[in-house]
Short mmCIF file of C-alpha atoms and ligand atoms in Angstrom, two decimals:
data_model
loop_
_atom_site.label_atom_id
_atom_site.label_comp_id
_atom_site.label_asym_id
_atom_site.label_seq_id
_atom_site.Cartn_x
_atom_site.Cartn_y
_atom_site.Cartn_z
CA MET A 1484 -36.62 110.91 217.86
CA PRO A 1485 -39.67 113.12 217.75
CA SER A 1486 -40.39 115.18 214.62
CA VAL A 1487 -41.19 118.94 214.69
CA PHE A 1488 -43.19 121.20 212.44
CA ILE A 1489 -42.93 125.03 213.01
CA LYS A 1490 -45.25 127.37 211.36
CA THR A 1491 -44.26 131.10 211.24
CA TYR A 1492 -46.49 134.07 211.07
CA GLY A 1493 -45.29 137.72 210.62
CA CYS A 1494 -41.81 139.36 210.09
CA GLN A 1495 -38.21 138.28 209.24
CA MET A 1496 -37.36 138.42 212.73
CA ASN A 1497 -39.91 135.56 213.44
CA GLU A 1498 -38.65 133.65 210.56
CA ARG A 1499 -35.20 133.94 212.01
CA ASP A 1500 -36.32 132.94 215.64
CA SER A 1501 -38.16 129.83 214.17
CA GLU A 1502 -34.98 128.82 212.13
CA ALA A 1503 -32.86 129.03 215.41
CA VAL A 1504 -35.45 126.88 217.40
CA ALA A 1505 -35.61 124.38 214.51
CA ALA A 1506 -31.75 124.18 214.45
CA GLN A 1507 -31.63 123.71 218.24
CA LEU A 1508 -34.06 120.87 217.94
CA VAL A 1509 -32.33 119.30 214.97
CA ALA A 1510 -29.02 119.42 217.12
CA LYS A 1511 -30.94 117.50 219.90
CA GLY A 1512 -31.78 114.80 217.40
CA TYR A 1513 -35.38 115.88 216.30
CA THR A 1514 -36.03 115.72 212.66
CA LEU A 1515 -38.07 118.39 210.67
CA ALA A 1516 -41.51 117.18 209.65
CA PRO A 1517 -42.56 118.07 206.10
CA THR A 1518 -46.10 118.93 207.36
CA GLU A 1519 -47.88 119.53 210.63
CA ALA A 1520 -50.11 116.35 209.86
CA VAL A 1521 -47.12 114.02 210.45
CA ALA A 1522 -45.32 115.94 213.14
CA ASP A 1523 -45.12 114.89 216.80
CA VAL A 1524 -44.55 118.36 217.94
CA VAL A 1525 -46.29 121.46 216.25
CA LEU A 1526 -45.16 124.96 217.14
CA LEU A 1527 -46.88 128.17 216.03
CA ASN A 1528 -44.50 131.17 216.03
CA THR A 1529 -46.92 134.04 216.34
CA CYS A 1530 -47.17 137.72 215.38
CA SER A 1531 -49.11 140.35 217.25
CA VAL A 1532 -48.76 143.37 215.01
CA ARG A 1533 -52.26 143.25 213.78
CA ASP A 1534 -55.52 141.65 215.09
CA PHE A 1535 -55.64 139.58 211.91
CA ALA A 1536 -52.36 137.87 212.48
CA GLU A 1537 -53.41 136.77 216.07
CA LYS A 1538 -56.77 135.56 214.92
CA LYS A 1539 -55.12 133.41 212.14
CA ALA A 1540 -52.76 131.69 214.59
CA ILE A 1541 -55.62 131.16 216.99
CA GLY A 1542 -57.89 129.72 214.30
CA LYS A 1543 -54.98 127.48 213.08
CA MET A 1544 -54.39 126.18 216.81
CA GLN A 1545 -58.24 125.50 217.20
CA ASN A 1546 -58.02 123.21 214.06
CA LEU A 1547 -54.80 121.47 215.25
CA ALA A 1548 -56.30 120.88 218.67
CA ALA A 1549 -59.46 119.36 217.23
CA ASP A 1550 -57.38 117.08 215.11
CA VAL A 1551 -55.10 116.11 217.79
CA ARG A 1552 -57.95 115.34 220.27
CA LYS A 1553 -59.69 113.16 217.73
CA ASN A 1554 -56.79 111.37 216.02
CA ARG A 1555 -53.27 111.88 217.75
CA PRO A 1556 -53.50 112.42 221.34
CA ASN A 1557 -49.78 112.29 222.04
CA VAL A 1558 -48.90 115.31 219.70
CA VAL A 1559 -47.45 118.28 221.60
CA LEU A 1560 -48.82 121.76 220.57
CA GLY A 1561 -47.10 125.02 221.42
CA PHE A 1562 -47.34 128.84 220.85
CA MET A 1563 -44.12 130.89 220.65
CA GLY A 1564 -43.29 134.46 219.91
CA CYS A 1565 -45.13 137.63 220.19
CA MET A 1566 -48.63 136.64 220.92
CA ALA A 1567 -47.40 133.88 223.39
CA GLN A 1568 -45.57 136.72 225.05
CA SER A 1569 -48.36 139.23 225.33
CA ARG A 1570 -51.09 136.55 226.18
CA GLY A 1571 -49.22 133.88 228.23
CA GLN A 1572 -51.37 131.70 230.42
CA GLU A 1573 -54.55 133.22 228.69
CA LEU A 1574 -53.94 131.07 225.62
CA ILE A 1575 -53.86 127.85 227.56
CA ASP A 1576 -57.10 128.83 229.45
CA LYS A 1577 -58.67 129.33 226.09
CA LEU A 1578 -57.09 126.32 224.33
CA PRO A 1579 -56.57 123.62 226.96
CA ASP A 1580 -54.98 121.39 224.30
CA VAL A 1581 -51.90 123.60 224.12
CA ASP A 1582 -49.00 122.30 226.08
CA LEU A 1583 -46.29 125.06 225.75
CA VAL A 1584 -46.49 128.84 225.77
CA LEU A 1585 -42.92 130.27 224.95
CA GLY A 1586 -42.24 134.12 225.13
CA THR A 1587 -39.91 136.06 222.91
CA GLN A 1588 -36.86 135.86 225.31
CA LYS A 1589 -37.24 132.11 225.74
CA PHE A 1590 -36.63 130.52 222.45
CA HIS A 1591 -33.48 128.86 223.53
CA HIS A 1592 -35.35 126.82 226.06
CA ALA A 1593 -37.75 125.18 223.51
CA ALA A 1594 -35.69 121.83 223.36
CA ASP A 1595 -35.49 121.50 227.23
CA TYR A 1596 -39.16 122.29 227.64
CA LEU A 1597 -40.17 119.87 224.88
CA ASP A 1598 -38.04 117.12 226.36
CA GLU A 1599 -39.89 117.50 229.72
CA ILE A 1600 -43.24 117.57 228.22
CA LEU A 1601 -42.51 114.58 225.93
CA ALA A 1602 -41.03 112.60 228.78
CA GLY A 1603 -44.11 113.25 230.87
CA ARG A 1604 -42.27 115.11 233.57
CA ARG A 1605 -44.33 118.35 233.17
CA ASP A 1606 -47.68 118.71 231.71
CA LYS A 1607 -48.07 122.33 230.65
CA ILE A 1608 -45.23 125.09 230.44
CA VAL A 1609 -45.74 128.79 230.14
CA ASP A 1610 -42.52 130.88 230.36
CA VAL A 1611 -42.83 134.52 229.23
CA ALA A 1612 -40.54 135.97 231.85
CA GLU A 1613 -37.78 138.44 230.87
CA GLU A 1614 -34.31 136.84 230.52
CA ARG A 1615 -31.10 138.84 230.68
CA GLY A 1616 -28.73 138.09 227.83
CA SER A 1617 -31.53 136.48 225.71
CA GLU A 1618 -30.62 138.86 222.76
CA ALA A 1619 -27.54 136.62 222.21
CA THR A 1620 -29.43 133.34 222.08
CA ILE A 1621 -30.75 133.49 218.51
CA ARG A 1622 -27.57 132.16 216.95
CA GLU A 1623 -28.09 128.60 215.48
CA HIS A 1624 -28.60 128.33 211.82
CA LEU A 1625 -30.28 125.54 209.56
CA LEU A 1626 -28.14 125.70 206.53
CA TYR A 1627 -28.61 121.99 205.80
CA GLY A 1628 -32.10 121.23 207.32
CA ASN A 1629 -32.25 117.56 208.19
CA ALA A 1630 -29.39 116.74 205.85
CA ASP A 1631 -26.82 115.76 208.36
CA ARG A 1632 -29.18 113.19 210.01
CA ASN A 1633 -30.43 111.56 206.75
CA GLY A 1634 -27.47 109.13 206.80
CA ASP A 1635 -27.88 108.50 203.02
CA GLY A 1636 -25.00 110.63 201.99
CA HIS A 1637 -27.36 113.14 200.44
CA ARG A 1638 -26.71 116.60 201.29
CA PRO A 1639 -29.28 119.08 200.17
CA PRO A 1640 -27.96 122.26 198.50
CA LEU A 1641 -26.25 125.05 200.37
CA GLN A 1642 -28.06 128.08 201.69
CA VAL A 1643 -26.57 131.16 200.01
CA THR A 1644 -28.13 133.93 202.14
CA ALA A 1645 -28.70 134.09 205.96
CA TYR A 1646 -30.18 136.34 208.52
CA VAL A 1647 -28.43 137.28 211.57
CA SER A 1648 -30.09 138.71 214.65
CA ILE A 1649 -28.06 141.64 216.01
CA MET A 1650 -30.59 142.85 218.80
CA GLN A 1651 -33.91 142.30 220.35
CA GLY A 1652 -36.59 144.68 221.51
CA CYS A 1653 -37.72 148.07 220.65
CA ASN A 1654 -37.80 151.47 222.68
CA GLN A 1655 -39.56 153.65 220.01
CA ARG A 1656 -43.06 153.45 221.38
CA CYS A 1657 -44.81 154.52 218.19
CA THR A 1658 -48.46 154.95 219.33
CA PHE A 1659 -49.78 152.28 217.04
CA CYS A 1660 -47.31 149.46 217.85
CA ILE A 1661 -47.37 146.51 220.25
CA VAL A 1662 -43.80 145.50 219.61
CA PRO A 1663 -42.25 147.17 222.59
CA ASP A 1664 -44.61 145.09 224.79
CA THR A 1665 -44.03 141.83 222.98
CA ARG A 1666 -40.23 142.18 222.29
CA GLY A 1667 -39.07 144.11 225.50
CA GLU A 1668 -36.52 146.73 225.84
CA GLU A 1669 -33.74 147.16 223.15
CA ARG A 1670 -31.00 144.89 223.91
CA SER A 1671 -27.92 144.56 221.48
CA ARG A 1672 -25.35 141.67 220.99
CA GLY A 1673 -21.56 142.66 220.94
CA ILE A 1674 -19.86 143.27 217.72
CA ALA A 1675 -17.39 140.47 218.15
CA ASP A 1676 -20.15 137.94 218.76
CA ILE A 1677 -22.10 138.95 215.71
CA VAL A 1678 -18.98 138.93 213.59
CA ALA A 1679 -18.04 135.46 214.79
CA GLU A 1680 -21.44 134.20 213.72
CA CYS A 1681 -21.26 135.86 210.38
CA ARG A 1682 -17.68 134.48 209.89
CA GLN A 1683 -19.06 130.96 210.50
CA LEU A 1684 -21.81 131.35 208.06
CA VAL A 1685 -19.42 132.62 205.36
CA ALA A 1686 -17.11 129.63 206.01
CA GLN A 1687 -20.19 127.36 205.32
CA GLY A 1688 -20.74 129.00 202.04
CA VAL A 1689 -23.11 131.96 202.87
CA LYS A 1690 -22.48 134.92 200.53
CA GLU A 1691 -25.05 137.38 201.59
CA ILE A 1692 -25.96 138.31 205.18
CA THR A 1693 -29.05 140.44 206.40
CA LEU A 1694 -28.53 141.99 209.78
CA LEU A 1695 -31.80 141.87 211.60
CA GLY A 1696 -33.55 143.85 214.41
CA GLN A 1697 -36.68 145.64 215.11
CA ILE A 1698 -34.80 149.06 214.79
CA VAL A 1699 -31.31 148.26 213.56
CA THR A 1700 -30.20 151.97 213.50
CA SER A 1701 -30.64 151.87 217.27
CA TYR A 1702 -28.21 148.98 217.58
CA GLY A 1703 -25.75 149.34 220.56
CA LYS A 1704 -27.03 152.69 221.61
CA ARG A 1705 -28.06 151.43 224.92
CA GLY A 1706 -24.86 149.59 225.46
CA PHE A 1707 -24.43 145.88 225.00
CA GLY A 1708 -25.87 142.93 226.89
CA ARG A 1709 -23.89 141.42 229.86
CA ALA A 1710 -23.84 138.11 228.07
CA GLU A 1711 -21.53 139.56 225.48
CA LEU A 1712 -18.66 140.12 227.93
CA PRO A 1713 -15.75 139.72 227.91
CA LEU A 1714 -15.39 141.35 224.47
CA GLY A 1715 -12.52 139.97 222.19
CA GLN A 1716 -9.76 142.31 221.36
CA ASP A 1717 -11.32 142.96 217.98
CA ALA A 1718 -14.37 144.28 219.73
CA GLN A 1719 -12.47 146.26 222.22
CA GLN A 1720 -11.00 148.28 219.41
CA ARG A 1721 -14.52 148.78 218.24
CA VAL A 1722 -16.03 150.43 221.25
CA PRO A 1723 -18.52 152.87 220.05
CA THR A 1724 -17.36 156.29 219.30
CA LYS A 1725 -19.15 159.59 218.70
CA GLU A 1726 -18.20 159.87 215.10
CA LYS A 1727 -19.60 156.54 214.06
CA SER A 1728 -22.88 155.03 215.44
CA PRO A 1729 -22.41 151.50 216.88
CA PHE A 1730 -24.57 150.28 213.92
CA VAL A 1731 -21.98 151.71 211.45
CA GLN A 1732 -19.17 150.16 213.31
CA LEU A 1733 -20.93 146.80 213.10
CA LEU A 1734 -21.29 147.24 209.31
CA ASP A 1735 -17.42 148.19 209.13
CA ALA A 1736 -16.67 145.03 211.01
CA VAL A 1737 -18.88 142.66 209.09
CA HIS A 1738 -17.77 144.41 205.83
CA GLU A 1739 -14.17 143.07 206.60
CA ILE A 1740 -15.16 139.37 206.49
CA GLU A 1741 -13.41 137.74 203.52
CA GLY A 1742 -15.71 135.83 201.23
CA LEU A 1743 -18.78 137.60 202.18
CA GLU A 1744 -20.33 139.44 199.07
CA ARG A 1745 -23.28 141.24 200.15
CA ILE A 1746 -24.55 142.87 203.33
CA ARG A 1747 -28.23 143.94 203.76
CA PHE A 1748 -30.09 144.92 207.00
CA THR A 1749 -33.71 145.51 208.15
CA SER A 1750 -35.37 147.41 209.52
CA PRO A 1751 -33.81 150.86 210.15
CA HIS A 1752 -35.86 153.81 211.49
CA PRO A 1753 -35.80 156.75 209.30
CA LYS A 1754 -34.87 158.99 212.12
CA GLY A 1755 -31.91 156.81 212.94
CA TYR A 1756 -30.39 157.27 209.44
CA GLY A 1757 -27.44 159.72 210.41
CA ASP A 1758 -24.85 160.88 207.90
CA ASP A 1759 -22.47 158.21 209.05
CA LEU A 1760 -24.82 155.63 207.59
CA ILE A 1761 -25.33 157.53 204.35
CA GLU A 1762 -21.54 157.71 204.07
CA ALA A 1763 -21.40 154.01 204.80
CA TYR A 1764 -23.30 153.42 201.62
CA ALA A 1765 -20.72 155.52 199.73
CA ARG A 1766 -17.79 153.75 201.25
CA LEU A 1767 -18.79 150.10 201.75
CA PRO A 1768 -19.08 148.27 198.36
CA LYS A 1769 -20.69 145.08 199.93
CA LEU A 1770 -23.44 147.19 201.31
CA VAL A 1771 -26.03 146.85 198.58
CA GLU A 1772 -28.12 149.45 197.01
CA SER A 1773 -31.15 148.60 198.90
CA ALA A 1774 -33.12 150.30 201.82
CA HIS A 1775 -36.26 149.29 203.63
CA LEU A 1776 -37.45 152.77 205.05
CA PRO A 1777 -40.81 152.43 206.94
CA VAL A 1778 -42.39 155.85 206.42
CA GLN A 1779 -45.91 154.95 207.71
CA SER A 1780 -47.63 158.08 206.48
CA GLY A 1781 -46.99 161.06 204.23
CA SER A 1782 -48.83 163.55 206.53
CA ASP A 1783 -46.93 165.41 209.16
CA ARG A 1784 -50.01 165.71 211.27
CA VAL A 1785 -50.38 161.86 211.23
CA LEU A 1786 -46.61 161.31 211.76
CA LYS A 1787 -46.88 163.38 214.77
CA LEU A 1788 -49.83 161.50 216.12
CA MET A 1789 -47.82 158.22 215.48
CA HIS A 1790 -44.67 159.63 217.46
CA ARG A 1791 -42.52 158.84 214.35
CA GLY A 1792 -40.06 161.47 215.22
CA TYR A 1793 -39.49 162.76 211.55
CA THR A 1794 -41.37 164.92 209.18
CA ARG A 1795 -42.34 164.33 205.51
CA GLU A 1796 -39.57 166.81 204.46
CA ARG A 1797 -36.91 165.04 206.60
CA PHE A 1798 -38.02 161.72 205.13
CA LEU A 1799 -37.72 163.11 201.43
CA GLY A 1800 -34.38 164.60 202.38
CA LEU A 1801 -33.20 161.20 203.54
CA VAL A 1802 -34.22 159.57 200.23
CA LYS A 1803 -32.39 162.38 198.30
CA LYS A 1804 -29.19 161.84 200.17
CA LEU A 1805 -29.44 158.02 199.63
CA ARG A 1806 -29.89 158.41 195.94
CA ARG A 1807 -27.11 160.93 195.71
CA VAL A 1808 -24.59 158.38 196.99
CA ARG A 1809 -26.27 155.36 195.29
CA PRO A 1810 -28.47 156.39 192.33
CA ASP A 1811 -29.60 152.86 191.68
CA ILE A 1812 -30.88 152.24 195.15
CA GLY A 1813 -34.02 150.32 195.72
CA ILE A 1814 -36.21 151.74 198.31
CA THR A 1815 -39.14 149.89 199.86
CA THR A 1816 -41.35 150.95 202.82
CA ASP A 1817 -44.15 150.12 205.23
CA ILE A 1818 -47.33 152.30 205.20
CA ILE A 1819 -50.29 152.24 207.66
CA VAL A 1820 -53.58 153.45 206.10
CA GLY A 1821 -56.50 154.70 208.20
CA PHE A 1822 -54.54 155.63 211.44
CA PRO A 1823 -57.11 157.32 213.84
CA GLY A 1824 -57.88 160.71 212.79
CA GLU A 1825 -56.57 160.30 209.21
CA THR A 1826 -58.42 162.42 206.91
CA GLU A 1827 -58.81 162.24 203.22
CA ASP A 1828 -56.27 165.05 202.92
CA ASP A 1829 -53.82 163.17 205.20
CA PHE A 1830 -54.26 160.23 203.03
CA GLU A 1831 -53.70 162.12 199.63
CA GLN A 1832 -50.43 163.26 201.16
CA THR A 1833 -49.44 159.66 201.51
CA LEU A 1834 -50.32 158.97 198.00
CA SER A 1835 -48.32 161.91 196.75
CA LEU A 1836 -45.48 160.93 198.89
CA ALA A 1837 -45.55 157.40 197.43
CA ARG A 1838 -45.54 159.09 193.90
CA GLU A 1839 -42.70 161.45 194.81
CA VAL A 1840 -40.44 158.82 196.28
CA GLU A 1841 -41.45 156.16 193.70
CA PHE A 1842 -41.03 153.25 196.08
CA ASP A 1843 -39.82 150.07 194.46
CA ASN A 1844 -42.33 148.28 196.56
CA ALA A 1845 -44.48 148.82 199.71
CA TYR A 1846 -46.07 146.68 202.47
CA LEU A 1847 -49.44 148.30 203.29
CA PHE A 1848 -51.17 147.74 206.58
CA LYS A 1849 -54.71 148.71 207.44
CA TYR A 1850 -54.38 150.24 210.83
CA SER A 1851 -55.36 147.61 213.52
CA PRO A 1852 -56.03 148.86 217.15
CA ARG A 1853 -53.76 146.97 219.52
CA ARG A 1854 -54.42 146.70 223.13
CA ASP A 1855 -52.45 148.89 225.59
CA THR A 1856 -51.41 151.16 222.76
CA PRO A 1857 -52.23 155.06 222.80
CA ALA A 1858 -53.66 154.95 219.27
CA ALA A 1859 -56.22 152.36 220.20
CA GLU A 1860 -57.72 155.07 222.57
CA MET A 1861 -57.54 158.00 220.22
CA PRO A 1862 -60.70 159.68 218.98
CA ASP A 1863 -61.79 159.45 215.31
CA GLN A 1864 -61.05 155.82 214.63
CA VAL A 1865 -61.43 155.47 210.85
CA PRO A 1866 -64.12 152.98 209.76
CA LEU A 1867 -62.96 149.64 208.25
CA LYS A 1868 -64.69 150.37 205.03
CA ILE A 1869 -62.65 153.60 204.49
CA ARG A 1870 -59.44 151.77 205.61
CA GLU A 1871 -60.03 149.10 203.03
CA GLU A 1872 -60.88 151.69 200.35
CA ARG A 1873 -57.71 153.66 201.02
CA ASN A 1874 -55.60 150.42 201.08
CA HIS A 1875 -57.00 149.65 197.68
CA ARG A 1876 -56.21 153.02 196.14
CA LEU A 1877 -52.73 153.00 197.61
CA LEU A 1878 -52.06 149.46 196.40
CA ASP A 1879 -53.02 150.61 192.82
CA THR A 1880 -50.62 153.50 193.05
CA ILE A 1881 -47.81 151.28 194.53
CA ASN A 1882 -48.38 148.69 191.76
CA GLU A 1883 -48.40 151.27 189.04
CA ILE A 1884 -45.04 152.76 190.22
CA GLY A 1885 -43.69 149.24 190.57
CA ARG A 1886 -44.74 148.25 187.11
CA ARG A 1887 -42.89 151.46 185.62
CA LYS A 1888 -39.80 150.73 187.71
CA TYR A 1889 -39.64 147.04 186.86
CA ASP A 1890 -40.27 147.72 183.23
CA ALA A 1891 -37.31 150.02 183.13
CA PHE A 1892 -35.03 147.10 183.83
CA VAL A 1893 -35.97 145.41 180.68
CA GLY A 1894 -32.87 145.26 178.24
CA ARG A 1895 -30.42 146.08 181.08
CA ARG A 1896 -27.72 143.96 182.50
CA THR A 1897 -27.46 143.49 186.13
CA GLN A 1898 -25.75 141.38 188.61
CA ILE A 1899 -27.69 138.84 190.64
CA LEU A 1900 -26.64 136.43 193.55
CA VAL A 1901 -28.14 133.09 192.64
CA GLU A 1902 -30.15 131.61 195.58
CA GLY A 1903 -31.69 128.26 194.26
CA PRO A 1904 -34.64 127.17 192.38
CA SER A 1905 -37.56 129.33 191.81
CA ARG A 1906 -40.42 128.48 194.24
CA LYS A 1907 -43.21 128.80 191.62
CA ASN A 1908 -41.24 126.84 188.96
CA PRO A 1909 -38.43 124.75 190.45
CA ALA A 1910 -37.20 124.03 186.90
CA ARG A 1911 -35.90 127.63 186.89
CA MET A 1912 -33.32 129.37 189.14
CA THR A 1913 -33.74 132.55 191.00
CA GLY A 1914 -31.46 135.31 192.26
CA ARG A 1915 -31.68 138.88 193.57
CA THR A 1916 -30.22 141.94 192.16
CA ARG A 1917 -28.31 144.26 194.56
CA CYS A 1918 -31.30 146.53 194.77
CA ASN A 1919 -33.36 143.51 196.03
CA LYS A 1920 -35.39 142.43 193.01
CA ILE A 1921 -36.01 138.93 192.22
CA VAL A 1922 -34.85 137.70 188.93
CA VAL A 1923 -36.02 134.29 187.51
CA PHE A 1924 -33.82 132.72 184.70
CA GLU A 1925 -33.15 129.44 182.92
CA GLY A 1926 -30.25 128.00 184.80
CA SER A 1927 -29.16 125.02 186.94
CA GLU A 1928 -27.77 124.06 190.36
CA ARG A 1929 -24.31 124.71 189.15
CA HIS A 1930 -25.30 128.57 189.20
CA ARG A 1931 -26.15 128.41 192.96
CA GLY A 1932 -24.15 130.89 195.07
CA GLN A 1933 -22.73 132.49 191.88
CA LEU A 1934 -22.72 136.36 191.32
CA LEU A 1935 -23.92 136.16 187.86
CA ASP A 1936 -24.63 138.98 185.24
CA VAL A 1937 -28.03 138.62 183.69
CA LYS A 1938 -29.82 140.55 180.74
CA ILE A 1939 -33.27 141.34 181.80
CA THR A 1940 -35.67 140.16 179.03
CA ARG A 1941 -39.16 140.72 180.65
CA ALA A 1942 -40.72 142.23 183.76
CA GLY A 1943 -43.62 140.74 185.60
CA SER A 1944 -45.46 141.70 188.87
CA PHE A 1945 -42.52 142.58 191.11
CA THR A 1946 -40.40 139.95 189.31
CA LEU A 1947 -37.79 140.17 186.58
CA TYR A 1948 -36.96 137.57 184.10
CA GLY A 1949 -33.52 137.32 182.49
CA ASP A 1950 -30.81 135.41 180.69
CA PRO A 1951 -27.39 134.86 181.90
CA ALA A 1952 -25.42 137.54 179.87
CA ILE A 1953 -22.79 136.29 177.46
CA LEU A 1954 -19.51 138.07 177.90
CA GLY A 1955 -18.64 140.48 175.18
CA GLU A 1956 -22.33 141.05 174.28
CA ASP A 1957 -23.49 144.62 173.99
N1 SAM B 2846 -39.14 148.72 212.33
C1 SAM B 2846 -40.41 149.02 211.87
C2 SAM B 2846 -40.58 150.57 212.16
O1 SAM B 2846 -39.74 151.29 211.78
O2 SAM B 2846 -41.59 151.00 212.43
C3 SAM B 2846 -41.34 148.21 212.72
C4 SAM B 2846 -41.71 146.90 212.19
S1 SAM B 2846 -43.29 146.30 212.52
C5 SAM B 2846 -43.09 144.96 213.29
C6 SAM B 2846 -43.93 146.10 210.87
C7 SAM B 2846 -44.88 147.06 210.45
O3 SAM B 2846 -46.11 146.74 210.83
C8 SAM B 2846 -44.74 148.51 210.79
O4 SAM B 2846 -43.63 149.09 209.99
C9 SAM B 2846 -46.14 149.03 210.53
O5 SAM B 2846 -46.34 149.58 209.17
C10 SAM B 2846 -47.03 147.84 210.69
N2 SAM B 2846 -47.72 147.91 211.95
C11 SAM B 2846 -47.25 148.07 213.26
N3 SAM B 2846 -48.37 148.23 214.04
C12 SAM B 2846 -49.50 148.18 213.30
C13 SAM B 2846 -50.84 148.37 213.63
N4 SAM B 2846 -51.26 148.66 214.86
N5 SAM B 2846 -51.76 148.43 212.57
C14 SAM B 2846 -51.34 148.20 211.36
N6 SAM B 2846 -50.09 148.14 210.98
C15 SAM B 2846 -49.06 148.08 211.95
#
């Protein structure tokens, strides 16, 4: 059977989509190639959020195409995901060696399309149409990789954490963002369907689940997809009510799963954080002390230009409420620097907000104009040099806050969920605190999947180092 290599660009949603495609292909008999150089099929799962991400994927495909033309003419090349969706046929016109272009509502057709191309029944396939019910098609997981097919009795270690896609699309229309065009309208899976997937994962040993969506706080607000019907009895009892948003009802339902230890979610929208969600943090012990709250800017003027729907004050109020119910909560964010019209004073307000909140970490993005978005047409675009300089200054501030926050852990005992060997040094093990900090420690495979108390001995750059704590020790 052919082997496939998938390279993923961008967010966790893309990681999850790639995993589901890989799992579908493995179920059909494909193997997962360790590198693109030995694969029969190479797929690039693309991101369109910034121009840089698109350029990287196109550059990669150009290199692959040159190699394939010269050395391995039978290799199948494909683009999937956001850039595939927004550019479609244009990608094949530009890169004629590409065989497949698969949009964001079409991942579940990957295996069938590849079969047709590999069997020579079709030459090129471009499918970027909308598909009703596609939000419920990202469900296969790859907990064991190729393991079941090796036939040598060797079973690679278990995956302890898993992502579950609960919805697709975005209706926010932030003026900078291309995602509503690449991912389509918001569409949510039903609660019963999501819970069934989570239960299955837990039965296979998963201890922590991250619920995924572009804006998870909008989950179910526009009803549920037709593909979810009929709902099971369990779900019938959970028809959204006014008191609790559908997202909080989903959290309640997932929380009931026996054997599941931890629940995370990403990304919420700050304006979607109702009191019911704050209250859920107080009420649901499996919901960990962690929140990724994309603030984007600390200036009310810029937030308004971005159409974010909240003010600096409201954002700070939200942080305060969260810290009141969970004092140890880890808060991370996304920030865009150099949005059109951002003045030095606006930027200073972002710096001061970062200091005031004391984010545990932040993903910084230099504003990148995206086609067909209102911000790309706004006056006063900020020159690249200034965007870079502001990015640098903000990064220094975020790093300085991070250092202080991480140093404060030294000497403390904390619980981690052990995920597996450390990527940098596979002789050590790694786990995560409830507040989403990575802890590296001297351990062994027997620790995998355990909730372990560790004593933090040292802090590095956004990493903690610890020793398994000995019971009875102070
Ligand atoms: N759920 C997130 C939210 O609340 O906005 C959106 C996720 S988006 C795919 C990831 C991040 O990319 C955004 O939070 C934003 O900071 C950044 N981003 C989106 N469009 C951008 C652009 N045109 N230029 C630079 N960064 C951008």
